[in-house]
mmCIF file of C-alpha atoms in Angstrom:
data_model
loop_
_atom_site.group_PDB
_atom_site.id
_atom_site.type_symbol
_atom_site.label_atom_id
_atom_site.label_comp_id
_atom_site.label_asym_id
_atom_site.label_seq_id
_atom_site.Cartn_x
_atom_site.Cartn_y
_atom_site.Cartn_z
ATOM 1 C CA MET A 1 -6.724 1.120 23.135
ATOM 2 C CA THR A 2 -4.809 4.390 23.420
ATOM 3 C CA GLY A 3 -3.493 6.836 20.868
ATOM 4 C CA SER A 4 0.157 7.333 19.900
ATOM 5 C CA PRO A 5 2.606 7.356 22.800
ATOM 6 C CA GLY A 6 3.307 10.810 24.096
ATOM 7 C CA THR A 7 0.398 12.502 22.325
ATOM 8 C CA GLY A 8 -2.010 12.264 25.200
ATOM 9 C CA ALA A 9 -4.670 11.207 22.696
ATOM 10 C CA GLU A 10 -6.971 8.479 23.949
ATOM 11 C CA THR A 11 -9.059 6.427 21.569
ATOM 12 C CA ASP A 12 -11.703 4.069 22.856
ATOM 13 C CA PHE A 13 -12.741 1.630 20.203
ATOM 14 C CA ALA A 14 -14.607 -1.562 20.950
ATOM 15 C CA LEU A 15 -13.123 -3.759 18.227
ATOM 16 C CA GLU A 16 -14.939 -6.951 19.206
ATOM 17 C CA ALA A 17 -18.304 -5.192 19.245
ATOM 18 C CA TYR A 18 -17.547 -3.553 15.880
ATOM 19 C CA LEU A 19 -16.577 -6.897 14.321
ATOM 20 C CA ARG A 20 -19.743 -8.530 15.678
ATOM 21 C CA ARG A 21 -21.971 -5.701 14.440
ATOM 22 C CA GLN A 22 -20.403 -5.531 10.984
ATOM 23 C CA GLY A 23 -20.214 -9.326 10.754
ATOM 24 C CA ALA A 24 -23.961 -9.503 11.370
ATOM 25 C CA ARG A 25 -24.476 -6.880 8.647
ATOM 26 C CA VAL A 26 -22.423 -8.979 6.216
ATOM 27 C CA GLU A 27 -24.260 -12.194 7.162
ATOM 28 C CA GLU A 28 -27.575 -10.490 6.445
ATOM 29 C CA SER A 29 -26.335 -9.248 3.060
ATOM 30 C CA LEU A 30 -25.045 -12.716 2.168
ATOM 31 C CA ALA A 31 -28.327 -14.381 3.139
ATOM 32 C CA ASP A 32 -30.276 -11.777 1.138
ATOM 33 C CA ALA A 33 -28.089 -12.285 -1.959
ATOM 34 C CA LEU A 34 -28.463 -16.054 -1.773
ATOM 35 C CA GLN A 35 -32.218 -15.800 -1.314
ATOM 36 C CA ARG A 36 -32.579 -13.491 -4.342
ATOM 37 C CA ALA A 37 -30.641 -15.965 -6.496
ATOM 38 C CA GLU A 38 -32.546 -19.013 -5.316
ATOM 39 C CA GLY A 39 -35.432 -18.912 -7.799
ATOM 40 C CA SER A 40 -33.183 -18.841 -10.847
ATOM 41 C CA LEU A 41 -31.041 -21.840 -9.904
ATOM 42 C CA PRO A 42 -31.519 -25.574 -10.460
ATOM 43 C CA ASP A 43 -32.699 -27.705 -7.552
ATOM 44 C CA GLY A 44 -30.032 -28.447 -4.972
ATOM 45 C CA LEU A 45 -27.684 -25.660 -6.013
ATOM 46 C CA PRO A 46 -29.016 -23.016 -3.573
ATOM 47 C CA GLU A 47 -28.594 -25.444 -0.661
ATOM 48 C CA THR A 48 -24.968 -26.121 -1.618
ATOM 49 C CA MET A 49 -24.296 -22.416 -2.077
ATOM 50 C CA ARG A 50 -25.752 -21.637 1.361
ATOM 51 C CA TYR A 51 -23.648 -24.424 2.867
ATOM 52 C CA GLY A 52 -20.464 -23.009 1.341
ATOM 53 C CA VAL A 53 -21.204 -19.361 2.069
ATOM 54 C CA LEU A 54 -23.022 -19.333 5.393
ATOM 55 C CA GLY A 55 -20.849 -21.926 7.120
ATOM 56 C CA GLY A 56 -19.059 -19.506 9.409
ATOM 57 C CA GLY A 57 -15.915 -17.479 9.081
ATOM 58 C CA LYS A 58 -14.618 -14.217 10.459
ATOM 59 C CA ARG A 59 -15.827 -12.152 7.461
ATOM 60 C CA LEU A 60 -12.743 -9.934 7.675
ATOM 61 C CA ARG A 61 -12.627 -9.122 3.951
ATOM 62 C CA PRO A 62 -16.117 -7.659 3.792
ATOM 63 C CA ILE A 63 -15.731 -5.980 7.186
ATOM 64 C CA LEU A 64 -12.563 -4.277 5.954
ATOM 65 C CA CYS A 65 -14.459 -3.153 2.846
ATOM 66 C CA LEU A 66 -17.166 -1.598 5.035
ATOM 67 C CA ALA A 67 -14.582 0.018 7.315
ATOM 68 C CA ALA A 68 -12.694 1.528 4.370
ATOM 69 C CA TYR A 69 -15.894 2.876 2.853
ATOM 70 C CA GLU A 70 -16.943 4.446 6.148
ATOM 71 C CA ALA A 71 -13.440 5.842 6.744
ATOM 72 C CA CYS A 72 -13.768 7.664 3.416
ATOM 73 C CA GLY A 73 -17.032 9.251 4.537
ATOM 74 C CA GLY A 74 -19.430 6.798 2.932
ATOM 75 C CA SER A 75 -22.681 6.026 4.672
ATOM 76 C CA ARG A 76 -24.929 4.264 2.152
ATOM 77 C CA PRO A 77 -26.273 0.870 3.238
ATOM 78 C CA GLU A 78 -25.958 -0.419 -0.346
ATOM 79 C CA VAL A 79 -22.216 -0.855 0.135
ATOM 80 C CA SER A 80 -23.099 -3.989 2.122
ATOM 81 C CA GLY A 81 -23.754 -5.643 -1.246
ATOM 82 C CA LEU A 82 -20.223 -4.848 -2.357
ATOM 83 C CA ALA A 83 -18.859 -6.244 0.901
ATOM 84 C CA ALA A 84 -20.965 -9.373 0.407
ATOM 85 C CA SER A 85 -19.624 -9.759 -3.131
ATOM 86 C CA LEU A 86 -16.091 -10.014 -1.755
ATOM 87 C CA GLU A 87 -17.157 -12.786 0.595
ATOM 88 C CA LEU A 88 -19.040 -14.623 -2.161
ATOM 89 C CA ILE A 89 -15.860 -14.726 -4.253
ATOM 90 C CA HIS A 90 -13.891 -15.902 -1.227
ATOM 91 C CA ALA A 91 -16.445 -18.663 -0.534
ATOM 92 C CA TYR A 92 -16.276 -19.798 -4.164
ATOM 93 C CA SER A 93 -12.483 -20.033 -3.969
ATOM 94 C CA LEU A 94 -12.659 -22.080 -0.769
ATOM 95 C CA MET A 95 -15.288 -24.462 -2.146
ATOM 96 C CA HIS A 96 -13.216 -25.118 -5.258
ATOM 97 C CA ASP A 97 -9.912 -25.280 -3.365
ATOM 98 C CA ASP A 98 -11.306 -28.048 -1.129
ATOM 99 C CA LEU A 99 -12.226 -30.293 -4.094
ATOM 100 C CA PRO A 100 -10.446 -33.646 -4.525
ATOM 101 C CA CYS A 101 -8.676 -32.398 -7.672
ATOM 102 C CA MET A 102 -7.172 -29.557 -5.623
ATOM 103 C CA ASP A 103 -6.449 -29.907 -1.868
ATOM 104 C CA ASP A 104 -8.998 -32.664 -1.210
ATOM 105 C CA ALA A 105 -9.807 -31.077 2.145
ATOM 106 C CA ALA A 106 -12.125 -33.073 4.377
ATOM 107 C CA LEU A 107 -13.042 -30.134 6.597
ATOM 108 C CA ARG A 108 -13.716 -26.442 6.184
ATOM 109 C CA ARG A 109 -14.312 -24.260 9.244
ATOM 110 C CA GLY A 110 -14.678 -27.287 11.492
ATOM 111 C CA ARG A 111 -17.297 -29.135 9.454
ATOM 112 C CA PRO A 112 -17.233 -31.373 6.376
ATOM 113 C CA ALA A 113 -16.181 -29.589 3.199
ATOM 114 C CA ALA A 114 -19.009 -28.897 0.739
ATOM 115 C CA HIS A 115 -17.935 -31.637 -1.673
ATOM 116 C CA ARG A 116 -18.091 -34.191 1.157
ATOM 117 C CA VAL A 117 -21.717 -33.257 1.883
ATOM 118 C CA HIS A 118 -23.089 -32.272 -1.541
ATOM 119 C CA GLY A 119 -20.796 -34.097 -3.957
ATOM 120 C CA GLU A 120 -18.115 -32.833 -6.303
ATOM 121 C CA GLU A 121 -20.261 -31.932 -9.288
ATOM 122 C CA ARG A 122 -22.779 -29.907 -7.314
ATOM 123 C CA THR A 123 -20.006 -28.165 -5.354
ATOM 124 C CA ILE A 124 -18.241 -27.199 -8.570
ATOM 125 C CA ARG A 125 -21.471 -25.814 -10.018
ATOM 126 C CA ALA A 126 -22.459 -24.047 -6.782
ATOM 127 C CA GLY A 127 -19.030 -22.451 -6.430
ATOM 128 C CA ALA A 128 -19.097 -21.317 -10.048
ATOM 129 C CA ALA A 129 -22.595 -19.847 -9.549
ATOM 130 C CA LEU A 130 -21.221 -17.635 -6.775
ATOM 131 C CA ILE A 131 -19.110 -15.686 -9.282
ATOM 132 C CA PRO A 132 -21.969 -14.056 -11.255
ATOM 133 C CA LEU A 133 -23.900 -13.642 -7.999
ATOM 134 C CA ALA A 134 -20.962 -11.654 -6.597
ATOM 135 C CA ALA A 135 -20.781 -9.579 -9.779
ATOM 136 C CA GLY A 136 -24.496 -8.816 -9.495
ATOM 137 C CA GLU A 137 -24.130 -7.687 -5.891
ATOM 138 C CA ALA A 138 -21.236 -5.408 -6.848
ATOM 139 C CA TYR A 139 -23.251 -4.054 -9.792
ATOM 140 C CA HIS A 140 -26.209 -3.180 -7.570
ATOM 141 C CA ALA A 141 -23.894 -1.463 -5.096
ATOM 142 C CA ALA A 142 -22.338 0.527 -7.930
ATOM 143 C CA ARG A 143 -25.749 1.725 -9.113
ATOM 144 C CA ALA A 144 -26.686 3.080 -5.681
ATOM 145 C CA PRO A 145 -26.895 6.868 -5.440
ATOM 146 C CA ALA A 146 -23.671 8.519 -4.323
ATOM 147 C CA SER A 147 -23.271 10.079 -0.904
ATOM 148 C CA PRO A 148 -21.694 13.539 -0.690
ATOM 149 C CA HIS A 149 -18.260 12.114 0.200
ATOM 150 C CA SER A 150 -17.991 8.843 -1.687
ATOM 151 C CA SER A 151 -20.032 6.242 -3.420
ATOM 152 C CA ALA A 152 -20.066 2.485 -3.673
ATOM 153 C CA ARG A 153 -19.702 3.114 -7.426
ATOM 154 C CA ASP A 154 -16.253 4.665 -6.806
ATOM 155 C CA VAL A 155 -15.227 1.666 -4.703
ATOM 156 C CA VAL A 156 -16.411 -0.796 -7.359
ATOM 157 C CA ARG A 157 -14.620 1.109 -10.120
ATOM 158 C CA THR A 158 -11.419 1.063 -8.068
ATOM 159 C CA LEU A 159 -11.710 -2.677 -7.456
ATOM 160 C CA LEU A 160 -12.407 -3.428 -11.109
#
């Protein structure tokens, strides 16, 4: 990739490598959030939540959150929780959108939709459980100490 025409500025940015690296960071944050929630949920719900959340996807929303935070000078690892919270809300919306009372989608990301594997009731409950989990992840990010340039707290306040 090059800079603006006529400026002579060259910018080398490995987008695919960046997306892979940040995507892995988001996946780790999502898995951690789901694992922390597991003990407080009824049997079967964590499995359905993992199925709906960790079933693939480009993770562009949380990656853009991380990129914006870093572009503003932020460097705290806790912002990964905020990025994960965005993806948890997105996963909830997809799980509920696929339900028979909505789109009745058979597939999501190339595999059976959550309600086809885990049933409607459990998918509804699992999707709904992602909302407070996302809020908790955002809350923990907001409580992280601020960096000199910006804080996850500022990002959370802006989003809320």
